[in-house]
Short mmCIF file of C-alpha atoms and ligand atoms in Angstrom, two decimals:
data_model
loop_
_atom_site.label_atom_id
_atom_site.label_comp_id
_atom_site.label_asym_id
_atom_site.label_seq_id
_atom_site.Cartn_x
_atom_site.Cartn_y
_atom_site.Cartn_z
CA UNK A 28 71.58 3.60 -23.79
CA UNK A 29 68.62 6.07 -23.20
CA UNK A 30 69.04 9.22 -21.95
CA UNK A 31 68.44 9.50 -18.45
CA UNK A 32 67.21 13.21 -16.74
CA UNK A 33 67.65 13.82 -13.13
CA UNK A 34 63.98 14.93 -11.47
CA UNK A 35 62.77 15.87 -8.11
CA UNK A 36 60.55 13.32 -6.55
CA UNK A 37 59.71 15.54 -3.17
CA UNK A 38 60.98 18.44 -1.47
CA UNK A 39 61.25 18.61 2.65
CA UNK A 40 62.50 21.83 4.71
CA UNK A 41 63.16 22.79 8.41
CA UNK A 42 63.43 26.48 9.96
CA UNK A 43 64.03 27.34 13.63
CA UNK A 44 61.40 28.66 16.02
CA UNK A 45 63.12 31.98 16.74
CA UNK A 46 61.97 35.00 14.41
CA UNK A 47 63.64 37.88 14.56
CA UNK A 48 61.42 40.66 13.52
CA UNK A 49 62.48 44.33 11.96
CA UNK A 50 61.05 45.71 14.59
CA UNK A 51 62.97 44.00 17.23
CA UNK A 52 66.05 44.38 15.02
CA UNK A 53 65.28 48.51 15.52
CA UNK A 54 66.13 48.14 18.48
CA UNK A 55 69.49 46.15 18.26
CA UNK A 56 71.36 48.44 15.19
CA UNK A 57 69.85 52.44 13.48
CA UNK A 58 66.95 50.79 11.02
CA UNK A 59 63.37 50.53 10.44
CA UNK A 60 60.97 48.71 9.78
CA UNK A 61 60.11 50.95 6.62
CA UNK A 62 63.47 51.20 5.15
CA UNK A 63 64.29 47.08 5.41
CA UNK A 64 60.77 46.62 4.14
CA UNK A 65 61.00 48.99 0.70
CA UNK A 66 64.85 48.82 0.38
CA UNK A 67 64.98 44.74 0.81
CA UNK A 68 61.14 43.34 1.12
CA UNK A 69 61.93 41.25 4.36
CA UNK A 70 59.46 41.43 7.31
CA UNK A 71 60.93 38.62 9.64
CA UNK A 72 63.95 35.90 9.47
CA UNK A 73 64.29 32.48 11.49
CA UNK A 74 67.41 32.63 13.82
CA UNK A 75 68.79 28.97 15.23
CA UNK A 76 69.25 29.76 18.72
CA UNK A 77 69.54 26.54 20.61
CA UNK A 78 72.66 25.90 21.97
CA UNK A 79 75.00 23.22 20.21
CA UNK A 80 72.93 23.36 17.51
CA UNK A 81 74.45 23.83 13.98
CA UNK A 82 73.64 23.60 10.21
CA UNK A 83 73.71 19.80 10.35
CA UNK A 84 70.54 19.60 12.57
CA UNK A 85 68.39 21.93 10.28
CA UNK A 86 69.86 20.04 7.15
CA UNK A 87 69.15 16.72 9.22
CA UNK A 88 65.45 17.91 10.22
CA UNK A 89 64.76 18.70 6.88
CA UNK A 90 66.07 15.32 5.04
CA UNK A 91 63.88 13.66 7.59
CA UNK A 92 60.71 15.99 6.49
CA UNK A 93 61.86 14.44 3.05
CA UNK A 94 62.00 10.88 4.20
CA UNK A 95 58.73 11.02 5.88
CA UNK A 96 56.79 12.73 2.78
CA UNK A 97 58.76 10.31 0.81
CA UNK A 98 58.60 7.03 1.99
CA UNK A 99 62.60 7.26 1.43
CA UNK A 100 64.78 4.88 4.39
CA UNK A 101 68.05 6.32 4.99
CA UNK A 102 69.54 3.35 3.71
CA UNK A 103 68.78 3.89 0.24
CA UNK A 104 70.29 7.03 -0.13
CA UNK A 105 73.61 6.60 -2.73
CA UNK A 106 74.83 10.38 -2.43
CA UNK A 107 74.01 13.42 -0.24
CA UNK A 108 75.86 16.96 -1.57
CA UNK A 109 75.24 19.64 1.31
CA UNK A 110 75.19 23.24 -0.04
CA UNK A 111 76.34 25.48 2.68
CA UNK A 112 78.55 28.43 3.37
CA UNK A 113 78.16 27.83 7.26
CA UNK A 114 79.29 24.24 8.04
CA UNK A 115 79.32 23.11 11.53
CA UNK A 116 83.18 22.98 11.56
CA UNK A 117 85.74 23.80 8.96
CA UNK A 118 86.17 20.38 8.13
CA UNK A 119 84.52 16.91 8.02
CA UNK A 120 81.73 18.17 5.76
CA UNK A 121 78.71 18.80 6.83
CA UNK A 122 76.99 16.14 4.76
CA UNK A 123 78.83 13.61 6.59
CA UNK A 124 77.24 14.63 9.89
CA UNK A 125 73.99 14.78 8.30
CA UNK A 126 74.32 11.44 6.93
CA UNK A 127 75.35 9.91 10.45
CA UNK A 128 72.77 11.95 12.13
CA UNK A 129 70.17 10.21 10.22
CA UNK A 130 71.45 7.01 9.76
CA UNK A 131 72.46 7.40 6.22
CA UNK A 132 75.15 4.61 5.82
CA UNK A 133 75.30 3.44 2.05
CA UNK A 134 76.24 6.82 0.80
CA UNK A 135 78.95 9.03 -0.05
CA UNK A 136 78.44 12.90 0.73
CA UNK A 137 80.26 15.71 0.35
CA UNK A 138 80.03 19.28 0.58
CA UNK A 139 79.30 22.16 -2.15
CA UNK A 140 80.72 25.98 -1.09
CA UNK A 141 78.91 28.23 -3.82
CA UNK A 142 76.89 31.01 -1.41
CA UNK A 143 73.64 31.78 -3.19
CA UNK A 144 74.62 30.16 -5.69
CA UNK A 145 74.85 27.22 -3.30
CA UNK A 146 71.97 25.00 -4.73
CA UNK A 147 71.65 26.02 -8.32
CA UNK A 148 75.32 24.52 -8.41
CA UNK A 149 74.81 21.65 -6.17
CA UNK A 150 71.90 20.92 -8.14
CA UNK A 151 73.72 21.25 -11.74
CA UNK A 152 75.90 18.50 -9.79
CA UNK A 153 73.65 16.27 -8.41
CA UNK A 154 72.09 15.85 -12.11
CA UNK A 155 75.24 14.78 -12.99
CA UNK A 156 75.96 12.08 -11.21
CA UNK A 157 71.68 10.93 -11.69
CA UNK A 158 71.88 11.02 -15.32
CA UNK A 159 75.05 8.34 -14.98
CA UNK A 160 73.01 5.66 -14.23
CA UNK A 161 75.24 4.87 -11.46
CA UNK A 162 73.22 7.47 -8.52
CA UNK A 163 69.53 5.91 -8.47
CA UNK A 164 68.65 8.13 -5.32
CA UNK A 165 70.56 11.81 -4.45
CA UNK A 166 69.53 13.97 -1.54
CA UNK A 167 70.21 17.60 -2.04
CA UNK A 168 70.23 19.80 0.80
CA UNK A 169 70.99 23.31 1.37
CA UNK A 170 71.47 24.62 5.04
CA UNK A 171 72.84 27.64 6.32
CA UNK A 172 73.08 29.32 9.81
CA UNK A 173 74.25 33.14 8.02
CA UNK A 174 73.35 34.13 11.95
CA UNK A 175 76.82 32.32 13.20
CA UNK A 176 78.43 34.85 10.43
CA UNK A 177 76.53 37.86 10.74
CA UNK A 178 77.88 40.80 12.64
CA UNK A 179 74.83 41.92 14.85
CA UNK A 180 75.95 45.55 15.04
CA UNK A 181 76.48 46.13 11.26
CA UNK A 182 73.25 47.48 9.80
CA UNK A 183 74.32 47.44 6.07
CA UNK A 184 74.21 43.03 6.63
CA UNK A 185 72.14 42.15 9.75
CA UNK A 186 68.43 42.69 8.68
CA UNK A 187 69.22 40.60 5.37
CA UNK A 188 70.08 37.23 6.60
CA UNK A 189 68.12 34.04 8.41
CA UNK A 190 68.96 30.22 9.32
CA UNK A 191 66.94 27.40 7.36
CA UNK A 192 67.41 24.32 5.13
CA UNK A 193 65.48 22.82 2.56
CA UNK A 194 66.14 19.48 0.83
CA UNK A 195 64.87 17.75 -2.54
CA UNK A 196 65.50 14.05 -3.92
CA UNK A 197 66.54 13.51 -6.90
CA UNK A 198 66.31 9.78 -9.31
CA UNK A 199 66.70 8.89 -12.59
CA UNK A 200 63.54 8.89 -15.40
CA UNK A 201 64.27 8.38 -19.11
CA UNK A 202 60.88 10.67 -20.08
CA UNK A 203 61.57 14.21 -20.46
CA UNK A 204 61.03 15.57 -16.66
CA UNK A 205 63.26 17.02 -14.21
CA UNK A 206 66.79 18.82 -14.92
CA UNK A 207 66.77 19.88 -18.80
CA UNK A 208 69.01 22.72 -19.29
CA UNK A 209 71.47 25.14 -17.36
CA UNK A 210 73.32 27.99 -18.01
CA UNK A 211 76.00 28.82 -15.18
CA UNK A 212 78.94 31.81 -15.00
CA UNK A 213 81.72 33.21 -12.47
CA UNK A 214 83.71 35.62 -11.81
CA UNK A 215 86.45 35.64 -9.50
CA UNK A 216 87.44 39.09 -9.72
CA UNK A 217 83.71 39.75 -7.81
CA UNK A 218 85.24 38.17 -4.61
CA UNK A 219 86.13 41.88 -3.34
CA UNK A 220 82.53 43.07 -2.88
CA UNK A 221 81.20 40.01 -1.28
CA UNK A 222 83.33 37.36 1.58
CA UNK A 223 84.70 36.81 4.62
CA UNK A 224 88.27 38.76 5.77
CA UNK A 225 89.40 36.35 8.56
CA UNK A 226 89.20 32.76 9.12
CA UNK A 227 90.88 31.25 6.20
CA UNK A 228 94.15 30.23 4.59
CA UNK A 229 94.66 34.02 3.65
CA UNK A 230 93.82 35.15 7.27
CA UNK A 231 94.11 32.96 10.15
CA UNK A 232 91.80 33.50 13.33
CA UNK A 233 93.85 35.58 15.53
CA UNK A 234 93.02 37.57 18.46
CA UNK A 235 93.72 40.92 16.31
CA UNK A 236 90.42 39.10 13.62
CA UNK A 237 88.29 38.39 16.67
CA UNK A 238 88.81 42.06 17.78
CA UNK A 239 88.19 44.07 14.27
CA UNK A 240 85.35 41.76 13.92
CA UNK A 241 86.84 40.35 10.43
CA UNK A 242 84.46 37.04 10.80
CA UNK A 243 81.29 38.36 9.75
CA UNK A 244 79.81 38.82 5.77
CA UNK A 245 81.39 41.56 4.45
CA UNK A 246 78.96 43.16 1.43
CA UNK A 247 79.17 45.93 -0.92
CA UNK A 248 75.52 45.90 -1.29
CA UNK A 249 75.61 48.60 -3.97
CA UNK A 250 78.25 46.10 -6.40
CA UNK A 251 77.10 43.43 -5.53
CA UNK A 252 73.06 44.38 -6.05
CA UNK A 253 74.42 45.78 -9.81
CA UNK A 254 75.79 42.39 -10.95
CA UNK A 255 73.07 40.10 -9.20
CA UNK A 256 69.98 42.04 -11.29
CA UNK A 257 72.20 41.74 -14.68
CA UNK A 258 73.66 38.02 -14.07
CA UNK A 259 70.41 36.74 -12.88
CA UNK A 260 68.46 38.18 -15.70
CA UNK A 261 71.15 36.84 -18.36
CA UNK A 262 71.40 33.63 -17.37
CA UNK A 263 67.21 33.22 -16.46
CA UNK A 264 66.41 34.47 -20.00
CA UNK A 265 68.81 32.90 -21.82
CA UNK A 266 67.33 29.67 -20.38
CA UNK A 267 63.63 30.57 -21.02
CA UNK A 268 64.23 32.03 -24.91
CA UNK A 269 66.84 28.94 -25.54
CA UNK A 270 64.11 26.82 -24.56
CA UNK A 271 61.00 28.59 -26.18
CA UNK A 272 59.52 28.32 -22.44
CA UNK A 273 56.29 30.27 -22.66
CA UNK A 274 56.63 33.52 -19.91
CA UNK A 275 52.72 33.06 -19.00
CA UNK A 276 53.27 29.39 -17.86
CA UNK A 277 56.82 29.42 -16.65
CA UNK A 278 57.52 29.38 -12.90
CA UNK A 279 60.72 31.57 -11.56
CA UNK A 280 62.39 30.39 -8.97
CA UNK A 281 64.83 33.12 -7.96
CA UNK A 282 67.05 33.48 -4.85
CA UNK A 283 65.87 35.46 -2.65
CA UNK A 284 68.36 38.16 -1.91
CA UNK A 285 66.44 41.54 -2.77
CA UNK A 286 62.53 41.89 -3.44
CA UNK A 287 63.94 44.42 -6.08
CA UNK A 288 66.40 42.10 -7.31
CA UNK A 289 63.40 39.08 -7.94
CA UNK A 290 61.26 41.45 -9.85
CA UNK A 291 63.63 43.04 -12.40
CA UNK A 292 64.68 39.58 -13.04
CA UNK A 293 60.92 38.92 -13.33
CA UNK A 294 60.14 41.84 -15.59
CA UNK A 295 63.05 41.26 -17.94
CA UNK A 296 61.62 37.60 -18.69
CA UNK A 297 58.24 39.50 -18.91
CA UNK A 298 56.31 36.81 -16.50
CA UNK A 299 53.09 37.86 -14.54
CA UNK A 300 53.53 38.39 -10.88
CA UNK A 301 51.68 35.12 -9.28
CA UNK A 302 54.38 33.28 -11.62
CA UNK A 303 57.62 34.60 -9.32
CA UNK A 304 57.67 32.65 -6.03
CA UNK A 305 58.45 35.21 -3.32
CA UNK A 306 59.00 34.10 0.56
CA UNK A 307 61.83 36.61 1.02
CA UNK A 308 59.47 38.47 3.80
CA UNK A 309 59.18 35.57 6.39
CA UNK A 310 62.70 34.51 6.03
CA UNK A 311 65.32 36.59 4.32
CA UNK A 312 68.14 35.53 2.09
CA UNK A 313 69.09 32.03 3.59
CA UNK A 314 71.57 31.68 1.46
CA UNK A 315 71.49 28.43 -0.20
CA UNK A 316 68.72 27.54 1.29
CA UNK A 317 66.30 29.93 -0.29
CA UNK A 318 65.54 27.93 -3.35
CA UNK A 319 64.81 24.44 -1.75
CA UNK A 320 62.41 26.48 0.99
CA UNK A 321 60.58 28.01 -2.15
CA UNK A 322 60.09 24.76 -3.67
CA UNK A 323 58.92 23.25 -0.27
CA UNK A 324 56.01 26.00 -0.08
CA UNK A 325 55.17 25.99 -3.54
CA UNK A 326 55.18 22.07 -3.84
CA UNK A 327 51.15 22.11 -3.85
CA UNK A 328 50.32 24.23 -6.40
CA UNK A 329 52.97 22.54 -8.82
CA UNK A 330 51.80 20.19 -11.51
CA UNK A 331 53.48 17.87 -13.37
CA UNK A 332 54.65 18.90 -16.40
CA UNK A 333 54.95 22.78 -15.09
CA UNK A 334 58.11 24.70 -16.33
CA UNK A 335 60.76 25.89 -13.57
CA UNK A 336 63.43 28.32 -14.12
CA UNK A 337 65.36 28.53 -10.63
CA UNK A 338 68.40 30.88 -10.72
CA UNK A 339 70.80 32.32 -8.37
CA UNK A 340 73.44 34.80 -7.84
CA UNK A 341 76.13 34.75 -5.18
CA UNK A 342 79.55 34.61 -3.78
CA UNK A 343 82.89 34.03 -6.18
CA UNK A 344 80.80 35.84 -7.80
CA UNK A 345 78.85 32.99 -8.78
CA UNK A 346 75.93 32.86 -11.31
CA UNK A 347 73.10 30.51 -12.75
CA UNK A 348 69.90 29.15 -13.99
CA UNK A 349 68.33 25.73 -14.71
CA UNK A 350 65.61 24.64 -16.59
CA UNK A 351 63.64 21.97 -14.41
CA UNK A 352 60.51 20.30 -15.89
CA UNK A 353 57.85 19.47 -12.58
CA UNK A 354 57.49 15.61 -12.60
CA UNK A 355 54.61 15.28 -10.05
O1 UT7 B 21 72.56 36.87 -1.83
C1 UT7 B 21 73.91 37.14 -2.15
C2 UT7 B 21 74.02 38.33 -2.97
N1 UT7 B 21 73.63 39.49 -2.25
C3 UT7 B 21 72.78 40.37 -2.78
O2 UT7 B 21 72.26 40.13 -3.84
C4 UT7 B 21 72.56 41.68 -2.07
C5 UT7 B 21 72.56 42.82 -3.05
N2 UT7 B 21 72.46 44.14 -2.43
C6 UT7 B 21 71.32 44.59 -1.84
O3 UT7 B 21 70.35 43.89 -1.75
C7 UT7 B 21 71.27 46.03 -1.39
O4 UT7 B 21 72.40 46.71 -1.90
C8 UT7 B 21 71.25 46.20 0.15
C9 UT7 B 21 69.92 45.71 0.68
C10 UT7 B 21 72.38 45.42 0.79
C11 UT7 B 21 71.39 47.68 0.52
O5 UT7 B 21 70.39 48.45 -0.13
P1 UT7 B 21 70.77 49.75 -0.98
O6 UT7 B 21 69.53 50.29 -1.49
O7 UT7 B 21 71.83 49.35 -1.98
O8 UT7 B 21 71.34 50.70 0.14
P2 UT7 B 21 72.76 51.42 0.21
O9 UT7 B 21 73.80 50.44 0.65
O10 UT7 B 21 72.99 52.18 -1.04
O11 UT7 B 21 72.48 52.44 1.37
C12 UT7 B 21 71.57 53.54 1.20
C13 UT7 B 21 71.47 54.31 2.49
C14 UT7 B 21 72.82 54.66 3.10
O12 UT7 B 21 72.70 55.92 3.73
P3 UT7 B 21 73.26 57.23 3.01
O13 UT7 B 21 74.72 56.99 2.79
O14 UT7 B 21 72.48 57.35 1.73
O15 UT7 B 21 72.95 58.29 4.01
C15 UT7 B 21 73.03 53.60 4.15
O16 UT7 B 21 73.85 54.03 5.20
O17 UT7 B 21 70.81 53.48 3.46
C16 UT7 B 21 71.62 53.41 4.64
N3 UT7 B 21 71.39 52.09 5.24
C17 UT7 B 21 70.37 51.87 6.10
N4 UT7 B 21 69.42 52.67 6.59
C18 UT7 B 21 68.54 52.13 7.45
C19 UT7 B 21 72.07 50.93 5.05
N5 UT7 B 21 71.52 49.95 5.76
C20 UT7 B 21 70.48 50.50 6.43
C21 UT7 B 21 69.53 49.99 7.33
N6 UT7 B 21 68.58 50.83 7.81
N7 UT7 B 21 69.51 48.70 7.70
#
């Protein structure tokens, strides 16, 4: 049987209305403009503030922004993996409500919990199950609202984080497009610079984890900004020099976390600048939504045949890069 790759036929994305700007956040927690600007590179973040809205709705609204550029009916759909760290509700998944918000019936769906590393996993998966033979059309989404786990008053977190969802689908080709390599890493013993205290097995929501306000990202910036630059690098150049991908014509596609973070990444593979796509400033680190949202804005100036490296760092601590040829 030929070998069958897994490539990305269109990209769709969604972010909310509300932007929280530094300089309103100066005013709700001891920062500045300056500081979040040269310390982070973020000028403004989206924030989902409608009432009984949730992650679902942005994942939903940006499937449909796939559908529509697409020509994709819900029905046709075979699998739908929802990268998120916020899902509307500890359990059913959140891929199941986007699939019944959208009328997605003939699929199964589940959900992938990797933090930043959210997509570049969920992608790595979704290839998977395309190459098969069995999955002819796989929607990939990754959704967040960080703002439901953000703690408001904590300045070391708040200016870093913003809602959206982005959303890519994914079929078979036998010609040598789409997914073609990976290289992917954790380490557990990360998992004390980076999570949430309360809320889980470990710690159960009591009144006493409401009060010392243990449901909100906890972040050693400091650890977790040291093994983000050397993971990301590893992993991103071990892809590029494995592959003989030429550093003039290959496109990063980094997580946005840290402007600092994306360019020693960018300078250790030795690309020029207008090769790095950057949107960190007008929405922050949306978790696992940062890569889709990238490839949503860059879509246009893509060509087929273009050379993608997308990588990511996150929670566990998790770790990873993938080779992606451009296929339109
Ligand atoms: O996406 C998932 C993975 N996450 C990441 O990759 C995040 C990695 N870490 C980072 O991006 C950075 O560590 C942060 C942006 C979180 C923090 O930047 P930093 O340069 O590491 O700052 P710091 O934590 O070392 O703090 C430096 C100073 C401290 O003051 P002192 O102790 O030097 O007086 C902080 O209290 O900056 C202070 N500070 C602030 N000042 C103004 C911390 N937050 C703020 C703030 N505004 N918002």
């Amino acid at each position: 049987m030929e070998k069958l790759h897994a490539v990305i036929k269109g990209v769709g994305a969604y972010v909310p209305d509300y932007v929280l700007t530094n300089d309103e956040l100066s005013r709700m927690v001891d920062t500045t403009d300056e500081w979040i600007m040269s310390r982070i590179g973020i000028k403004e973040r989206r924030l989902l503030r409608e009432e009984g809205k949730a992650t679902s709705d942005l994942g939903a609204e940006a499937v449909k922004n796939l559908f529509d550029k697409t020509g994709t009916k819900p029905e046709e759909v075979d699998l739908l993996i929802c990268a998120t760290v916020t899902p509307d509700m500890r359990f059913p998944a959140t891929s199941c409500i986007i699939c019944d918000k959208l009328g997605i019936k003939n699929a199964f769906a589940f959900d992938l919990t990797s933090g930043c590393s959210g997509f570049v996993y969920a992608l790595s998966t979704a290839a998977r199950y395309v190459e098969s033979g069995r999955y002819k059309k796989v929607v990939l989404v990754g959704a967040e609202v960080m703002s439901s786990i953000i703690d408001y008053t904590d300045r070391a977190t708040c200016p870093i984080f913003g809602d959206g969802a982005g959303a890519v689908l994914l079929e078979p080709t036998a010609e040598a497009y789409g997914v073609l390599d990976e290289e992917m890493g954790t380490d557990g013993s990360g998992r004390t610079h980076l999570h949430m205290k309360a809320g889980g097995s470990l710690m159960p929501p009591t009144h006493e984890t409401v009060d010392q306000r243990l449901h909100y990202v906890y972040q050693e910036g400091q650890a977790v900004f040291k093994w983000a630059v050397v993971k990301m690098a590893d992993v991103a150049e071990a892809v590029m020099k494995r592959n003989g991908l030429d550093p003039d014509k290959t496109w990063l596609v980094p997580h946005q976390a840290n402007l600092r973070i994306i360019d020693a990444v960018a300078r250790r593979m030795e690309l020029s600048p207008e090769r790095v796509m950057i949107n960190i400033h007008k929405y922050g680190n949306t978790t696992a939504a940062t890569i889709p949202l990238l490839l949503w804005e860059w879509e246009k100036k893509l060509q087929k045949g273009d050379d993608l490296v997308i990588c990511a760092f996150g929670s566990g601590f998790s770790w990873g890069a993938i080779w992606l040829k451009w296929a339109y």
